[in-house]
Tab-separated table of C-alpha atoms and ligand atoms in Angstrom:
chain	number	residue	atom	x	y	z
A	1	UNK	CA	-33.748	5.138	27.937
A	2	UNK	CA	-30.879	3.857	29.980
A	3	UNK	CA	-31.430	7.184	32.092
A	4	UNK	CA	-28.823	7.368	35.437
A	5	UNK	CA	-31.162	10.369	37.030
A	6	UNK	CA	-30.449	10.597	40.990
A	7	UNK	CA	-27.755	8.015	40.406
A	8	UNK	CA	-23.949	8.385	42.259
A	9	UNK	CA	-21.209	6.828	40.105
A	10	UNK	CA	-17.510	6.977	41.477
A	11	UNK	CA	-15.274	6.795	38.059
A	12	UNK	CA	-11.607	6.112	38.978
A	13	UNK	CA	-8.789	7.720	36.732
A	14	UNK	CA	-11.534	10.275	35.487
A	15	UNK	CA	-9.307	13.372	35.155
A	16	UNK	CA	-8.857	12.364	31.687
A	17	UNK	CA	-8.785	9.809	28.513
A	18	UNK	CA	-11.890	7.222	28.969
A	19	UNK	CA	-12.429	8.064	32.777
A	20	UNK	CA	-13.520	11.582	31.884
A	21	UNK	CA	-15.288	10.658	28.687
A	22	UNK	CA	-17.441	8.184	30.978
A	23	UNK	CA	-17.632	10.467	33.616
A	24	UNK	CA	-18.990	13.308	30.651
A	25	UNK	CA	-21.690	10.691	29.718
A	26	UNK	CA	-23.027	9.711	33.354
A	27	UNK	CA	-23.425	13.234	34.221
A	28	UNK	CA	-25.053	13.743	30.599
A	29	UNK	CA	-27.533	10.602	31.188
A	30	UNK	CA	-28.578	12.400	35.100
A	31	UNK	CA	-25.912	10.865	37.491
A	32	UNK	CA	-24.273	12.663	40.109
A	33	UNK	CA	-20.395	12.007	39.885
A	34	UNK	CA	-17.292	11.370	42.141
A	35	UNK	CA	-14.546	12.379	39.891
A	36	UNK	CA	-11.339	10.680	40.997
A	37	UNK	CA	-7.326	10.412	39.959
A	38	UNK	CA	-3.974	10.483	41.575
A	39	UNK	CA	-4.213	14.196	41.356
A	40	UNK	CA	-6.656	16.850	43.898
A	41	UNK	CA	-6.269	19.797	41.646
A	42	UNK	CA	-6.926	17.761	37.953
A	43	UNK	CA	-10.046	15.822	39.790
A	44	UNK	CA	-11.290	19.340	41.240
A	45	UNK	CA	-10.965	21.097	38.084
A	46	UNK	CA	-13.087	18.482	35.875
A	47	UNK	CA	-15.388	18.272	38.258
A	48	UNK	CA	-16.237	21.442	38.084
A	49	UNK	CA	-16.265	21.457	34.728
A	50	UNK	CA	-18.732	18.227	34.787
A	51	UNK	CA	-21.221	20.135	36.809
A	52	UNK	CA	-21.548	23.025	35.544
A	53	UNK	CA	-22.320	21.392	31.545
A	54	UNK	CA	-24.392	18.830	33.084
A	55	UNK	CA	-26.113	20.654	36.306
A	56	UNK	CA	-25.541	17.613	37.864
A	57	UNK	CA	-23.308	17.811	41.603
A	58	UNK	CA	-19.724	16.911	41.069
A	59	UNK	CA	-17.017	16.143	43.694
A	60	UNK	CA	-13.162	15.817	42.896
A	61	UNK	CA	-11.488	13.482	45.357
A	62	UNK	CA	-7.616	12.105	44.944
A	63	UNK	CA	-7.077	8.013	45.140
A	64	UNK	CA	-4.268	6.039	44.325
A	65	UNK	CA	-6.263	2.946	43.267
A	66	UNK	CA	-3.560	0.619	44.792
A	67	UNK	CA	-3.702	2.350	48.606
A	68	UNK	CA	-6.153	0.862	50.085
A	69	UNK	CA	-6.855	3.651	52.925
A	70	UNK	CA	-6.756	6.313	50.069
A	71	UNK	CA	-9.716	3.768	48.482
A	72	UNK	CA	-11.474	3.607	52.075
A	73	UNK	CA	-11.504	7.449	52.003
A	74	UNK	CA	-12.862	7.868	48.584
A	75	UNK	CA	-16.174	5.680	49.180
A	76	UNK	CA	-16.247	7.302	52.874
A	77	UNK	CA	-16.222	10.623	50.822
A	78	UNK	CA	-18.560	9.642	48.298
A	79	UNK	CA	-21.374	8.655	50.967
A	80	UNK	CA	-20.721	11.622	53.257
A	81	UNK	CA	-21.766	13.628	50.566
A	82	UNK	CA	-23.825	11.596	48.712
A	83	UNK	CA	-25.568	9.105	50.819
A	84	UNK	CA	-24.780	6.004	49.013
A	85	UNK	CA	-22.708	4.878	45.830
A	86	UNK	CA	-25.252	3.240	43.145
A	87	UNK	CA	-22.725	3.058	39.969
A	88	UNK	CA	-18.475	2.026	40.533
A	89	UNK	CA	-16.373	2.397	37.201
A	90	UNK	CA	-12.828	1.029	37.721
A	91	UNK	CA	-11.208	2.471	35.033
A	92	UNK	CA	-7.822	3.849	36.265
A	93	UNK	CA	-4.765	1.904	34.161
A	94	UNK	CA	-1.814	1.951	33.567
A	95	UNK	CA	0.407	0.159	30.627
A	96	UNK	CA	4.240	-0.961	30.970
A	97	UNK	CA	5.440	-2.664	27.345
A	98	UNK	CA	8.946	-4.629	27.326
A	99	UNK	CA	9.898	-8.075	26.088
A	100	UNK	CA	8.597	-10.891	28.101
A	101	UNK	CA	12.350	-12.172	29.299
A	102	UNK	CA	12.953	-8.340	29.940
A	103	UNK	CA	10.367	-7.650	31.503
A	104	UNK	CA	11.295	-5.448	35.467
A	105	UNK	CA	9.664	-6.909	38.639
A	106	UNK	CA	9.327	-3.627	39.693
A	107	UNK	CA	7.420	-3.219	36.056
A	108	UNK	CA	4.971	-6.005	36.701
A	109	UNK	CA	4.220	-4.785	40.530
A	110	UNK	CA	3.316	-1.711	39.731
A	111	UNK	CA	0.876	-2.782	36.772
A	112	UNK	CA	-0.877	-5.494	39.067
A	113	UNK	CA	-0.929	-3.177	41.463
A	114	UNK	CA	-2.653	-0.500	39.717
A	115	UNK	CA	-4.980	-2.591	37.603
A	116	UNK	CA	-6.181	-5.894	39.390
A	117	UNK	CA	-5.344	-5.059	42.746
A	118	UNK	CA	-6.823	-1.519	42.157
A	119	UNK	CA	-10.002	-2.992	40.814
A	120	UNK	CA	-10.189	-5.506	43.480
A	121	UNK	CA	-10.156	-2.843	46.639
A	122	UNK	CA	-12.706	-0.027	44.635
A	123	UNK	CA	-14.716	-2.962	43.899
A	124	UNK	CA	-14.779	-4.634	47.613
A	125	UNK	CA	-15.207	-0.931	49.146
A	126	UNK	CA	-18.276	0.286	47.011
A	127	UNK	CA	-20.166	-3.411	46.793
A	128	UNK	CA	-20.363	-3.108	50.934
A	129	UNK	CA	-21.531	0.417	50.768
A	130	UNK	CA	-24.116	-1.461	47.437
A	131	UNK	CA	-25.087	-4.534	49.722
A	132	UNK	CA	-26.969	-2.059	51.859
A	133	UNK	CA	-28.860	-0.812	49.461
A	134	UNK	CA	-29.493	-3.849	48.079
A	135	UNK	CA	-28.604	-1.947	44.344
A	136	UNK	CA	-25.649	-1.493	42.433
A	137	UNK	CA	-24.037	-1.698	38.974
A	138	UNK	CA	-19.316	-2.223	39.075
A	139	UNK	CA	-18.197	-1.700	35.799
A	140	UNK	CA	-14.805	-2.206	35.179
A	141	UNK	CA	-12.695	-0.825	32.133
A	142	UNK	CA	-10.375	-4.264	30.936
A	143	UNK	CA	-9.178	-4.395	27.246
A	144	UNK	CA	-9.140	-6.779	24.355
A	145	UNK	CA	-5.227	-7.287	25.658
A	146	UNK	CA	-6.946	-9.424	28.641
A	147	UNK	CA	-8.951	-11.106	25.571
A	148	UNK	CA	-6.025	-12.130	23.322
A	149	UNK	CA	-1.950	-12.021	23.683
A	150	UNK	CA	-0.926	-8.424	22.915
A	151	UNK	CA	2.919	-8.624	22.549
A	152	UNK	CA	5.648	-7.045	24.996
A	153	UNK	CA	2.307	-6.634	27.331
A	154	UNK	CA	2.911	-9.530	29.944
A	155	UNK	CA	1.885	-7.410	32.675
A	156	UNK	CA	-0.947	-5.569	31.063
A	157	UNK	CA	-2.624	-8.248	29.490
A	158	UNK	CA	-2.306	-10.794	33.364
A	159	UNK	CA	-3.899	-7.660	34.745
A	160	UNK	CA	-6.361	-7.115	32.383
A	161	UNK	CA	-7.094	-10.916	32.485
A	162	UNK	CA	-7.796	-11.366	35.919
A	163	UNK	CA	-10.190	-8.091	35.422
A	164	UNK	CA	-12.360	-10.407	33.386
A	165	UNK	CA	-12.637	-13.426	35.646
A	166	UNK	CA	-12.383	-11.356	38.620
A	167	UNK	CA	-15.578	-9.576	37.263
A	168	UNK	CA	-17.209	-13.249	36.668
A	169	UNK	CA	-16.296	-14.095	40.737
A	170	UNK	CA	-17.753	-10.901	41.914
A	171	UNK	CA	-21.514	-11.335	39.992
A	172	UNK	CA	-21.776	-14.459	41.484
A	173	UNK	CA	-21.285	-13.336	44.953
A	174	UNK	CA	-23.119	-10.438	44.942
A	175	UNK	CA	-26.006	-11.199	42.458
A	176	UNK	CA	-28.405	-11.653	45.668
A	177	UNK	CA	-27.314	-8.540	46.668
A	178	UNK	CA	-28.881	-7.451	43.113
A	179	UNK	CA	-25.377	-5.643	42.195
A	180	UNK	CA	-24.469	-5.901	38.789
A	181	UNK	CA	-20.818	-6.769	37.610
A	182	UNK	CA	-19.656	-6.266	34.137
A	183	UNK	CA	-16.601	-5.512	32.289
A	184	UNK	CA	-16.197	-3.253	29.646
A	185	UNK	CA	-12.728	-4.177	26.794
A	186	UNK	CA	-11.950	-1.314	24.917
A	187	UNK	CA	-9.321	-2.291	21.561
A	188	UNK	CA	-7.453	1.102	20.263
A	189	UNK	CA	-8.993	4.170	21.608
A	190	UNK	CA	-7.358	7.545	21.230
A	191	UNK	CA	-6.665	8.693	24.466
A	192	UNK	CA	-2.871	10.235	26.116
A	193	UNK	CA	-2.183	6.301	26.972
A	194	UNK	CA	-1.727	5.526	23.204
A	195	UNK	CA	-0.472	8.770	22.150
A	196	UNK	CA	2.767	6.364	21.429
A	197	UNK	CA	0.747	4.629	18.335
A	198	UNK	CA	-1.450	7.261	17.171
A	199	UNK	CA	2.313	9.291	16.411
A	200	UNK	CA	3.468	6.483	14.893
A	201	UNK	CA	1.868	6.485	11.616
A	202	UNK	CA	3.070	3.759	10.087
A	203	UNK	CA	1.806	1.380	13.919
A	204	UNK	CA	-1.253	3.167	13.511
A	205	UNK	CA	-1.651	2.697	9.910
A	206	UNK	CA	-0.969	-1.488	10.282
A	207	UNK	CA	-3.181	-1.150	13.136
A	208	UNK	CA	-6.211	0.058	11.675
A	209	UNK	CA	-5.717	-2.079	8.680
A	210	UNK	CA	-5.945	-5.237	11.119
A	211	UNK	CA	-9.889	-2.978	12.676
A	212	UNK	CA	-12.724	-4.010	10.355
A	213	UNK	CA	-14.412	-0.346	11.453
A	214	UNK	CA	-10.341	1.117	10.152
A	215	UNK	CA	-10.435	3.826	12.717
A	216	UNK	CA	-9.570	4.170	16.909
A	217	UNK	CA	-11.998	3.860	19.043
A	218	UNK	CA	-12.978	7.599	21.163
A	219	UNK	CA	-13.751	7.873	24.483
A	220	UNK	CA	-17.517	8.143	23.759
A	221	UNK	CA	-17.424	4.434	22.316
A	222	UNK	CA	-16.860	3.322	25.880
A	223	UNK	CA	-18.956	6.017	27.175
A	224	UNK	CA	-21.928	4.666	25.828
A	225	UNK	CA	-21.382	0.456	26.943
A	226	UNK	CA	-20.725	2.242	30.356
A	227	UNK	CA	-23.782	4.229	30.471
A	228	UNK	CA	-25.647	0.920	29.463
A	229	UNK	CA	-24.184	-1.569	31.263
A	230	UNK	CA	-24.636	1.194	34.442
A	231	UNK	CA	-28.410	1.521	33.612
A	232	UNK	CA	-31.618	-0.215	34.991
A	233	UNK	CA	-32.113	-1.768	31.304
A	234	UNK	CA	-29.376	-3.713	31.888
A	235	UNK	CA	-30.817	-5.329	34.871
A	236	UNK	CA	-30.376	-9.108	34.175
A	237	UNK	CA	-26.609	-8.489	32.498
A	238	UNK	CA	-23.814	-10.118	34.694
A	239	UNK	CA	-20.458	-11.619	34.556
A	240	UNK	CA	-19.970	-9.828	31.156
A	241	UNK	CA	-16.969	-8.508	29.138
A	242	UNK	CA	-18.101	-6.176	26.277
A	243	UNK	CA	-15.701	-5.848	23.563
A	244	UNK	CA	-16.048	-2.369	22.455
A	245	UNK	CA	-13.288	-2.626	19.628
A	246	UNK	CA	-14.601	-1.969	15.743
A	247	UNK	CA	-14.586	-5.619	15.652
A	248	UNK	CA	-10.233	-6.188	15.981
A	249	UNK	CA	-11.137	-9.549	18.324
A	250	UNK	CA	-13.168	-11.559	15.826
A	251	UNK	CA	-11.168	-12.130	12.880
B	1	NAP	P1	-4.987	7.463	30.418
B	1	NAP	O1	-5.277	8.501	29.396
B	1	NAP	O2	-3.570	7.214	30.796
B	1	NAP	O3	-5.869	7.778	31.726
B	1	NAP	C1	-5.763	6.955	32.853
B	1	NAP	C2	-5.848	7.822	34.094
B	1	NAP	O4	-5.661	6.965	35.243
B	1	NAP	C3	-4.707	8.858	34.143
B	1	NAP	O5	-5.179	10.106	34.580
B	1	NAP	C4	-3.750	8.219	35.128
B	1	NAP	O6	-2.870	9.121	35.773
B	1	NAP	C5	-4.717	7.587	36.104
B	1	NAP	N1	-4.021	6.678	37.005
B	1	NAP	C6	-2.830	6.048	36.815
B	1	NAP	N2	-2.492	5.378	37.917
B	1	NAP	C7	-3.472	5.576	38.831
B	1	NAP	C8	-3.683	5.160	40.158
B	1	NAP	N3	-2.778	4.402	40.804
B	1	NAP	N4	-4.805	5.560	40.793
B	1	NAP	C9	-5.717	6.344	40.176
B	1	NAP	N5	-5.555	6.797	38.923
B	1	NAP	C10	-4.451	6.413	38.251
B	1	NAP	O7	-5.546	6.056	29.943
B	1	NAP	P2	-6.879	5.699	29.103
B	1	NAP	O8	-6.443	5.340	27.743
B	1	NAP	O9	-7.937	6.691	29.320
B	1	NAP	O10	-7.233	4.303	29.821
B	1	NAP	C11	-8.270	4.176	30.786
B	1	NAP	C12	-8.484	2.692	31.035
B	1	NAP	O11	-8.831	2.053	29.801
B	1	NAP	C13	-7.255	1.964	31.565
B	1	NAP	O12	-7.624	0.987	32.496
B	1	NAP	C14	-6.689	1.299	30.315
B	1	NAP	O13	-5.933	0.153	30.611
B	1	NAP	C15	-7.976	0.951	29.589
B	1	NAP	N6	-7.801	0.749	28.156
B	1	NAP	C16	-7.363	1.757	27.356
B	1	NAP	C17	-7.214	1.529	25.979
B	1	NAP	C18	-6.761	2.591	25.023
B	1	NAP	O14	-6.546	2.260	23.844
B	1	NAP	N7	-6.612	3.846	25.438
B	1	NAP	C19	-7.480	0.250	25.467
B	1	NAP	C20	-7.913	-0.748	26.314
B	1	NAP	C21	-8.083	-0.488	27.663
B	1	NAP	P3	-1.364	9.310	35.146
B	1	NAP	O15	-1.540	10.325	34.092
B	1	NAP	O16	-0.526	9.797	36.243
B	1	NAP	O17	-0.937	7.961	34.643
């Protein structure tokens, strides 16, 4: 079940945190994997690693989500050695926290820039690679902040916002291409992005009390609503956001 054999899946921001621990599971379900991150030597060097647990093929390419010739090159990359893309994860991210009234232009570019905007260009590269295979399956990684108001995160939680709807536009248009679009909103996981709260034991401590499941989420959790939502079982699933959060959303 929910087996990615002979699959290609391109997993942006994969040198570490969630992106690797998706990219671990896709290889680990059969899939062949593009790791990439703003960084040759990090993407090279889990890639390797990837392949050689998995013996799956693994290729390390370096995108800057928000460049949108450095986003051309990584799906040119990905077919010339590869042949096609069947699976997109957009997971790179970045969070920026201030006060709304303080809150930097510069702040807010860069967070757009690197989450919607990045999302949008992965996503518009790989579906018309997808559309001529008539296949696909975009996942892309949003977060409960794009759900509900998560304070000082003005940026973050626009960004992670438009993810959602942007993922609702996109099945639409390319259902009769049969390409799947889902999103995937992860609450607390433990990853370097929230090393900030897991240090802080008293934030972690009032967050966990406010998690019915009272611990973060891993990596893995998201691994495996990837690895479905990616699969052939979930054919007829589109538009989606998955909250993948021990249940902190529906209280
Ligand atoms: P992470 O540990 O910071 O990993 C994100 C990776 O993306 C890093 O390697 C980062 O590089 C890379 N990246 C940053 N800017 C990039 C760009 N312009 N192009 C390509 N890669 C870039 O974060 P994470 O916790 O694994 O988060 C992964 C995704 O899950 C993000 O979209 C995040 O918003 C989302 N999410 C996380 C949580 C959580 O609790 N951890 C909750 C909800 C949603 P640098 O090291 O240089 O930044």
């Amino acid at each position: 079940m929910f087996s990615l054999k002979d699959k290609v899946a391109v997993i942006t921001g994969a040198r570490r945190g969630i992106g690797k621990g998706i990219a671990e599971r896709l290889a680990y379900a059969g899939a062949d994997i593009v790791i990439s991150d703003i960084d040759q030597e990090d993407c090279d060097k889990t890639a390797q690693e990837i392949a050689d647990a998995n013996s799956i093929q693994a290729i390390g390419v370096k995108c800057d989500v928000s460049n949108k010739d450095e986003v051309d090159s990584l799906i040119a990359k990905t077919v010339e050695k590869f042949g096609r893309i069947d699976i997109l994860v957009n997971n790179a991210g970045i969070v920026k926290l201030d006060s709304f009234t303080e809150f930097r232009e510069e702040d807010w570019n860069s967070v757009l820039d690197i989450n919607l905007k990045g999302a949008f260009l992965c996503s518009q590269a790989a579906a018309k690679e997808m559309k001529k295979n008539n296949y696909g399956k975009i996942i892309s990684i949003a977060s409960i902040a794009g759900l509900v108001a998560y304070p000082n995160g003005s940026a973050y939680c626009a960004s992670k916002a438009g993810i959602i709807n942007l993922t609702r536009e996109m099945a639409v248009e390319l259902a009769g291409n049969k390409i799947n679009v889902n999103a995937v909103a992860p609450g607390l996981v433990e990853t370097p992005m929230t090393r900030f709260v897991m240090q802080d034991k008293e934030k972690l401590n009032q967050t966990l009390a406010a998690i019915p499941w009272n611990r973060p989420g891993q990596p893995s959790d998201i691994a495996n609503a990837v690895q479905f939502l990616a699969s052939d079982e979930a054919d007829y699933i589109t538009g989606q956001t998955l909250a993948v959060d021990g249940g902190w959303t529906i209280q």
